[in-house]
Amino acid sequence: MAHAYTPGLKVSKGMTIRKERRLPLKGTVLVDVGNYVHANDVVAKADLPGNVQLVNIANKLSVPANDVVEYTIKNVGEPVEKDEVLAETQGIFGLFKSQVRSPITGEVENISNVTGQVILREAPIPVEVIAYVDGSVAEVAGDEGITVETYGTYIQGIFGIGGETLGVLEVVVDSPDAPLTPDLIQPEHRGKILVGGSIVSHDAIREAIRGGVRGLIAGGIDDQDLRELLGYELGVAITGSEDIGITLVVTEGFGKIRMADRTFNLLRERQGLKTSINGTTQIRAGVVRPEIIVPTESSEDLIEDAVVAGRLEVGTPIRVIREPHFGKLGRVTALPVELQLLETGANVRVLEVELEDGAQITLPRANVEIIEEIHSSSSDVS
């Protein structure tokens, strides 16, 4: 049978998932291999060096740079409080002293008799890394972090905003083509991750933020609503650092797009379970997809995987990722070997697709991505 290879989104009912949890610098790992950890457990921590502040003592006291040590009250390594006297002149008969006070609370890091400056450093900034998912510690990378391994449902989205968050999953619509509207968000949804259908509106997102909802999952979002939510036009840079009070994962694309039945049904089956989501997205080299992870206690749904990841063949489920059919779902019906001439003048390999509405179209292979329907104990996600 003819086949080709293309990037794809993973939609798995049950698979082994491995997540690296790394510190930005060397620190202390708090767990050992084999330990069971919960999603919100702190597994590693470190202290980032505080910000540096330069104080030009020579200039402020009008003294030579090489005399600064003589006038500085604090020594290197000593703590200093904000507005505490850092340096002063002797004055005349103890009067008319000139003083320099510390602009920050921190520590004296250096006194230079060349520049006449004192370098102050603010207190270290503590950094903690949580496990993110319930599971077992599979690896410990020295003093840099760990790898957590779990088994569960894994779904990749096509776009997201906001970083990692945790909450109990709840489906608030009756069908995958129903929109997620503000009236569906209730006070009891505080701290939860809500699942909609075809689209989530700007008003619904705002209501969710006001109600303390942790995350939203929906088939689509209007690009104008996204601009209004963020306050700026989103470029092609990586997302995930947005501080808007909620994490959003879009599974299908922009506009009102019915959530794929398989995705919706999987989320409905996992309703009531603790769920981890991450909206981080990068669409350039080194693609990063938003994700939904629902750990389960056993691998009872395990079926050996007979699908080769990334392989296109007749029957493979796909999503169109370029206009004019952007976001539509379908299955491959044929993979012609011959190159075909496009309107742009390029000769490319194409594939024939039957969309969910029954329409038959022909597309360049670069215009689609596989929806990987994986059920395997040997498939890893890092």
PDB file of C-alpha atoms in Angstrom, residues 18-22 31 35-44 128-137 146-150 164 166 276 293:
ATOM      1  CA  ARG A  18       7.104  10.875  29.939  1.00  0.00           C
ATOM      2  CA  LYS A  19       7.505  14.510  30.944  1.00  0.00           C
ATOM      3  CA  GLU A  20      10.855  16.156  31.674  1.00  0.00           C
ATOM      4  CA  ARG A  21      10.768  18.580  34.580  1.00  0.00           C
ATOM      5  CA  ARG A  22      13.919  20.738  34.463  1.00  0.00           C
ATOM      6  CA  VAL A  31      12.692  13.028  44.864  1.00  0.00           C
ATOM      7  CA  ASN A  35       8.986   7.716  43.986  1.00  0.00           C
ATOM      8  CA  TYR A  36       5.324   8.328  43.184  1.00  0.00           C
ATOM      9  CA  VAL A  37       4.545  12.036  42.810  1.00  0.00           C
ATOM     10  CA  HIS A  38       1.354  14.022  42.508  1.00  0.00           C
ATOM     11  CA  ALA A  39       0.935  16.709  39.855  1.00  0.00           C
ATOM     12  CA  ASN A  40       1.297  19.648  42.254  1.00  0.00           C
ATOM     13  CA  ASP A  41       4.218  18.188  44.251  1.00  0.00           C
ATOM     14  CA  VAL A  42       7.437  20.241  44.175  1.00  0.00           C
ATOM     15  CA  VAL A  43      10.090  17.911  42.732  1.00  0.00           C
ATOM     16  CA  ALA A  44      13.038  20.295  42.345  1.00  0.00           C
ATOM     17  CA  GLU A 128      10.200  25.544  42.140  1.00  0.00           C
ATOM     18  CA  VAL A 129       9.340  22.880  39.581  1.00  0.00           C
ATOM     19  CA  ILE A 130       6.248  20.758  40.131  1.00  0.00           C
ATOM     20  CA  ALA A 131       5.640  17.264  38.774  1.00  0.00           C
ATOM     21  CA  TYR A 132       2.810  18.525  36.453  1.00  0.00           C
ATOM     22  CA  VAL A 133       1.305  15.010  36.174  1.00  0.00           C
ATOM     23  CA  ASP A 134       0.630  12.211  38.638  1.00  0.00           C
ATOM     24  CA  GLY A 135       3.144   9.431  38.054  1.00  0.00           C
ATOM     25  CA  SER A 136       6.436   7.790  39.003  1.00  0.00           C
ATOM     26  CA  VAL A 137       9.910   9.280  38.838  1.00  0.00           C
ATOM     27  CA  ILE A 146      13.657  14.642  36.729  1.00  0.00           C
ATOM     28  CA  THR A 147      11.491  12.722  34.257  1.00  0.00           C
ATOM     29  CA  VAL A 148       7.989  11.716  35.381  1.00  0.00           C
ATOM     30  CA  GLU A 149       6.350   8.717  33.747  1.00  0.00           C
ATOM     31  CA  THR A 150       2.608   8.106  33.750  1.00  0.00           C
ATOM     32  CA  GLU A 164       0.783  24.674  32.632  1.00  0.00           C
ATOM     33  CA  LEU A 166      -4.106  21.514  36.722  1.00  0.00           C
ATOM     34  CA  SER A 276      -2.987  18.639  33.262  1.00  0.00           C
ATOM     35  CA  ILE A 293      -2.947  14.845  29.784  1.00  0.00           C
TER      36      ILE A 293
END
